[in-house]
GROMACS .gro file of C-alpha atoms in nm:
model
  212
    1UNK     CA    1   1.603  -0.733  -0.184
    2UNK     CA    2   1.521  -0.765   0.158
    3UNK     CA    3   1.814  -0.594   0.328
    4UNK     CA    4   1.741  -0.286   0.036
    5UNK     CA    5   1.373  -0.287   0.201
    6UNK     CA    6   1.493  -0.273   0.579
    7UNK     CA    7   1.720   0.039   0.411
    8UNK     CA    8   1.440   0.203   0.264
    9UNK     CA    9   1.197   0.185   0.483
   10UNK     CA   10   1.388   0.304   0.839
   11UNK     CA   11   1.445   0.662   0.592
   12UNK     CA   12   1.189   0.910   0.695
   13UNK     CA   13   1.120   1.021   0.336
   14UNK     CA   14   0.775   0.955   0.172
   15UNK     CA   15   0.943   0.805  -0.166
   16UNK     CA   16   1.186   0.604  -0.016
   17UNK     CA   17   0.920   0.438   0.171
   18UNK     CA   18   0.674   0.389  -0.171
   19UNK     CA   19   1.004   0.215  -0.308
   20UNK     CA   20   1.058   0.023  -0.021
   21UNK     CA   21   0.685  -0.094  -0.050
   22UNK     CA   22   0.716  -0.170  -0.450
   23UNK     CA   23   1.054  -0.385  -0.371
   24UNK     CA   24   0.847  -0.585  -0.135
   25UNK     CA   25   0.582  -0.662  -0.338
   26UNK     CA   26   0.800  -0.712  -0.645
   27UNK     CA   27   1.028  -0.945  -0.411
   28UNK     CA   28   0.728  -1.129  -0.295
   29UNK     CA   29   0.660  -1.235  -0.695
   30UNK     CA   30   1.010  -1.325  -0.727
   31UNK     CA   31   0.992  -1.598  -0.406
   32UNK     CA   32   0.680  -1.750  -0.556
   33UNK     CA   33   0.893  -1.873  -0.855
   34UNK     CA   34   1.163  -2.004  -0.602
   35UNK     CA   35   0.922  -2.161  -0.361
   36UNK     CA   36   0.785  -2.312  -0.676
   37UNK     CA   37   1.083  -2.483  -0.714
   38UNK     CA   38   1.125  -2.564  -0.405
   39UNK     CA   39   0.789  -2.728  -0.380
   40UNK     CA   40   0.905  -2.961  -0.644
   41UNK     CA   41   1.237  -3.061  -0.500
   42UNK     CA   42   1.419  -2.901  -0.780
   43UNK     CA   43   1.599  -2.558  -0.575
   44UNK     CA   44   1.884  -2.696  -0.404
   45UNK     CA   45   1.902  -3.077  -0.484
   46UNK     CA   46   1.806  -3.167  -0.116
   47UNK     CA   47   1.461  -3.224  -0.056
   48UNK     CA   48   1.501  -3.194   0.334
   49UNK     CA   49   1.624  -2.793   0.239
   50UNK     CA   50   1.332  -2.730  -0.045
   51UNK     CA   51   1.098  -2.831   0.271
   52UNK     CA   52   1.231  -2.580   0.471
   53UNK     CA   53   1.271  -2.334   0.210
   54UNK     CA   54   0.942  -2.385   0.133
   55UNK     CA   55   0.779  -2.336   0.409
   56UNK     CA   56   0.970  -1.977   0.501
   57UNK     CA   57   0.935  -1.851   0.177
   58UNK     CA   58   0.558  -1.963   0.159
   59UNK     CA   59   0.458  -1.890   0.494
   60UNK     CA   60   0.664  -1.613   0.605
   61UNK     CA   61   0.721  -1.397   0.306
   62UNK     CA   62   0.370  -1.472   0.126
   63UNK     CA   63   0.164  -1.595   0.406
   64UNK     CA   64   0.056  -1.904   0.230
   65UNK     CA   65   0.064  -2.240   0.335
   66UNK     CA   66   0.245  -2.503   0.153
   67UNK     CA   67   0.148  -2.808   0.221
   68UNK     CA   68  -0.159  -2.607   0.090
   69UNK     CA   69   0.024  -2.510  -0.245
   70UNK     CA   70   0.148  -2.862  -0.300
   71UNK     CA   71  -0.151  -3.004  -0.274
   72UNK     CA   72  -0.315  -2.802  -0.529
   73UNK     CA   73   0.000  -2.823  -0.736
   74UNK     CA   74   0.010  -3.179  -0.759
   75UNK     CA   75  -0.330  -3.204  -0.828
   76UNK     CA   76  -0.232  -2.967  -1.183
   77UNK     CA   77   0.049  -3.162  -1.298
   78UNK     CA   78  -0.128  -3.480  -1.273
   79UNK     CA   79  -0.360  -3.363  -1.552
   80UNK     CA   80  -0.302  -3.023  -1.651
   81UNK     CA   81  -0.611  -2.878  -1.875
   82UNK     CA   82  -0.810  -3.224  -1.775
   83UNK     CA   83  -1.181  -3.070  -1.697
   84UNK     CA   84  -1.315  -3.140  -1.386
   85UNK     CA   85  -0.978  -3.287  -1.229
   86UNK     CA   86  -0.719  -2.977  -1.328
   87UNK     CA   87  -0.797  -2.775  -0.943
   88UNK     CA   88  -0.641  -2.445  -1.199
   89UNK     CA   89  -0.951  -2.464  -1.419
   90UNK     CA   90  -1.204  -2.417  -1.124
   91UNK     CA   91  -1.214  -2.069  -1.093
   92UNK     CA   92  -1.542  -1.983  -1.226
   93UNK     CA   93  -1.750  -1.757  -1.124
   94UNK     CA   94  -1.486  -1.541  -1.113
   95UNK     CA   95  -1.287  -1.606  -1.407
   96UNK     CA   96  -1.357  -1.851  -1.746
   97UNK     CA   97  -1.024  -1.942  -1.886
   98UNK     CA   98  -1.190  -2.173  -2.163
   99UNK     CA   99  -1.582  -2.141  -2.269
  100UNK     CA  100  -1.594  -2.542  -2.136
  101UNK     CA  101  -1.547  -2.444  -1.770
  102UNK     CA  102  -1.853  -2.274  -1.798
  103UNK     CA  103  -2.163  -2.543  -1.717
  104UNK     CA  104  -2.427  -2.344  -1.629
  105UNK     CA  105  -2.555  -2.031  -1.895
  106UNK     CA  106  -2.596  -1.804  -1.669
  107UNK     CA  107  -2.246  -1.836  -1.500
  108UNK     CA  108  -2.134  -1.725  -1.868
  109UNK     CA  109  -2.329  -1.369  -1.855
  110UNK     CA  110  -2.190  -1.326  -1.442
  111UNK     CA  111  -1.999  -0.962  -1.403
  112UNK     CA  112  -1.693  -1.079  -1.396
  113UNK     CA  113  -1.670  -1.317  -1.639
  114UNK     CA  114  -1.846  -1.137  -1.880
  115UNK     CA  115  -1.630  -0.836  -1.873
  116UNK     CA  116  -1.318  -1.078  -1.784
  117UNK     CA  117  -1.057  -0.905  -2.038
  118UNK     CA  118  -1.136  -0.533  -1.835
  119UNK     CA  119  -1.142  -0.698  -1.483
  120UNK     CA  120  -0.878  -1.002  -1.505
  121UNK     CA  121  -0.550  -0.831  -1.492
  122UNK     CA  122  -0.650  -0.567  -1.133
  123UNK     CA  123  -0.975  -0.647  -0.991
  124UNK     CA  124  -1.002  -0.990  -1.023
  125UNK     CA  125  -0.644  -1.095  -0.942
  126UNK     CA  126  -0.702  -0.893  -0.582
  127UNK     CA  127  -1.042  -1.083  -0.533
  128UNK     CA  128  -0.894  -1.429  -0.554
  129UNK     CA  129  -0.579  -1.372  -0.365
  130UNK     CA  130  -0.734  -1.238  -0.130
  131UNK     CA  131  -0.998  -1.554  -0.138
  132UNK     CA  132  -0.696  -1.758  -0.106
  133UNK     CA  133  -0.541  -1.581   0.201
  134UNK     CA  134  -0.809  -1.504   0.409
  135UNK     CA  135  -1.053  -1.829   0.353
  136UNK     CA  136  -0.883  -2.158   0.122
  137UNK     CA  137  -0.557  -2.132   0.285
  138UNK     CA  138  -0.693  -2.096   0.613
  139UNK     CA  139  -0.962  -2.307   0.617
  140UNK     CA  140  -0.714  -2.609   0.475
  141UNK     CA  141  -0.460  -2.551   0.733
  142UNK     CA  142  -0.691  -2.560   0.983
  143UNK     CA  143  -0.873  -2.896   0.889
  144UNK     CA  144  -0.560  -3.053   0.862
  145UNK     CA  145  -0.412  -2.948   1.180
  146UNK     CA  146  -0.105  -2.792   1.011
  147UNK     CA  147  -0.047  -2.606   1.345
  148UNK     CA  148   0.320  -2.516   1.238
  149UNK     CA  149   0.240  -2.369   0.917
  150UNK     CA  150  -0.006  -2.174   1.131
  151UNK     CA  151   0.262  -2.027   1.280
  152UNK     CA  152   0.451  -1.936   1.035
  153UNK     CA  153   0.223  -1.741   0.823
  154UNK     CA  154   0.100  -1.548   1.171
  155UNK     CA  155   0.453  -1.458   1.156
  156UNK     CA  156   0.396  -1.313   0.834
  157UNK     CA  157   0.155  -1.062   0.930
  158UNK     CA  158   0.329  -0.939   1.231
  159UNK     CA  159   0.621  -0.882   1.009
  160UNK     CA  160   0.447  -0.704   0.792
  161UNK     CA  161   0.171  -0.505   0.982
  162UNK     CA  162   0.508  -0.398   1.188
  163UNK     CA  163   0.722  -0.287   0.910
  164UNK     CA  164   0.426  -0.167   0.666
  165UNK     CA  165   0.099  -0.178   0.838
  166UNK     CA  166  -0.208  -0.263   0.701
  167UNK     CA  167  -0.225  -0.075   0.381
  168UNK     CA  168   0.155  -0.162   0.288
  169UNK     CA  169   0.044  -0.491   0.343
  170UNK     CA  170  -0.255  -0.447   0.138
  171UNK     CA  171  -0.054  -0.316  -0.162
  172UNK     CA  172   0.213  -0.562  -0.147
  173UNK     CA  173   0.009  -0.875  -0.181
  174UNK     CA  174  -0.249  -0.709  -0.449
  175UNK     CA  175   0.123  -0.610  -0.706
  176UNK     CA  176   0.270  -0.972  -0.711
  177UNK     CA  177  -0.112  -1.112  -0.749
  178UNK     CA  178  -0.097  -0.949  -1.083
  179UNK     CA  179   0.221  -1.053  -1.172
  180UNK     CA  180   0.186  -1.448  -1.089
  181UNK     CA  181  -0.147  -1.432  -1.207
  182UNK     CA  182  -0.098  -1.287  -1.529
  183UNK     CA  183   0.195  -1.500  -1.581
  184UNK     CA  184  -0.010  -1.809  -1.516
  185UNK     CA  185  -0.239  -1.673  -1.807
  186UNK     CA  186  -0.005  -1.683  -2.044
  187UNK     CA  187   0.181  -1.999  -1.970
  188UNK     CA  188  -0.110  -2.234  -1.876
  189UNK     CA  189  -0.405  -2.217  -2.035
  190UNK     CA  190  -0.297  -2.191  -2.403
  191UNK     CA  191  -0.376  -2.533  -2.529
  192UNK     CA  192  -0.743  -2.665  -2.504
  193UNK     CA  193  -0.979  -2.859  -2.252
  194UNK     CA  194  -0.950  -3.200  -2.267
  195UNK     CA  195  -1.178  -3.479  -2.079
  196UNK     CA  196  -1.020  -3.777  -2.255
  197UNK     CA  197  -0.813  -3.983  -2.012
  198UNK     CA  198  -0.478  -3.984  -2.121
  199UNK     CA  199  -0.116  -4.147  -1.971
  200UNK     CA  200   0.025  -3.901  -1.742
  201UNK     CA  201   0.367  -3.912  -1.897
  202UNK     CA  202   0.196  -3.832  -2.270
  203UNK     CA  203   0.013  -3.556  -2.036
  204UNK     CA  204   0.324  -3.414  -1.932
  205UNK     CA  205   0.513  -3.396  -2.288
  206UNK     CA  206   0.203  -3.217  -2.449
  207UNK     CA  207   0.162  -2.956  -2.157
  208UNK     CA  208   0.507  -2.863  -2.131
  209UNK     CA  209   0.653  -2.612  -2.347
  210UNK     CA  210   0.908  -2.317  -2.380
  211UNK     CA  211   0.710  -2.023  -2.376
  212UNK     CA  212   0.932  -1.767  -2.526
   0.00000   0.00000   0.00000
């Protein structure tokens, strides 16, 4: 995909450029899903290579950390749908993905959660990846000294401010938003809340499924 985006983008026409742009963005969604695997040891059957992978594909293709993703990650699979412990429930005020998230009335009748169907699938999946590129990521990185994952996802931005400047990278980080985040949507938060402590294995069996 890559090499077809080099291509694309060195031709001096307008829509080969656009296309260029859309592969990179679409490409971008594609490495989340294999960094995903890689950040559970499960890509190449080496963990020492899934580290590495990791960390390119993360860093210098997405400009995410991921020591940062794992961390987070983790934290899901332990207790997926637990309230108060699942880190992929706390996203309000920006997004309610089960009325028990909600604690405070007013955070119910907030803009965006209130009109959360409209704004979920463009506006709000721009707000909070851009949240998570330009204050989580590097806040965490930063308290926790991770000061080679710091260079990597500089090394992001210089790639891509080169090669697309700041609007291409703009547009290429809002398109695969929308497509992980929907896609989390559909496959995670299907089965209710839950605050009732249960064995993680027994977790695991009733939060896994075949979504097709």
């Amino acid at each position: 995909m890559w090499y077809i985006v080099y291509v694309l983008l060195q031709w001096p026409h307008t829509f080969a450029k656009i296309a260029g742009t859309l592969l990179v963005a679409f490409s971008q969604g594609r490495t989340g899903w294999v960094a995903h695997e890689c950040g559970h040891y499960s890509f190449s059957g080496s963990p020492q290579i899934d580290r590495f992978v990791h960390n390119f594909l993360h860093g210098t293709i997405s400009g995410f950390s991921a020591t940062w993703w794992k961390s987070g990650h983790n934290r899901h699979h332990a207790m997926p749908q637990r309230l108060n412990h699942d880190i992929d429930l706390d996203t309000v005020p920006l997004l309610a993905y089960n009325t028990k998230v909600v604690k405070k009335v007013d955070d119910g009748k907030g803009l965006f959660i209130k009109y959360q169907t409209y704004l979920f699938p463009v506006v709000t999946t721009l707000l909070g990846g851009l949240f998570w590129r330009w204050y989580s990521v590097p806040r965490f990185v930063i308290k926790h000294t991770l000061y080679a994952e710091i260079g990597v996802m500089l090394s992001h931005y210089v790639v891509y401010f080169y090669f697309l400047g700041f609007w291409g990278w703009f547009t290429t980080g809002w398109i695969p938003a929308i497509y992980v985040f929907l896609n989390f949507a559909l496959s995670h938060t299907y089965l209710p809340v839950t605050t009732q402590p249960t064995h993680w294995v027994e977790y695991a069996l009733v939060h896994t499924a075949d979504v097709q």
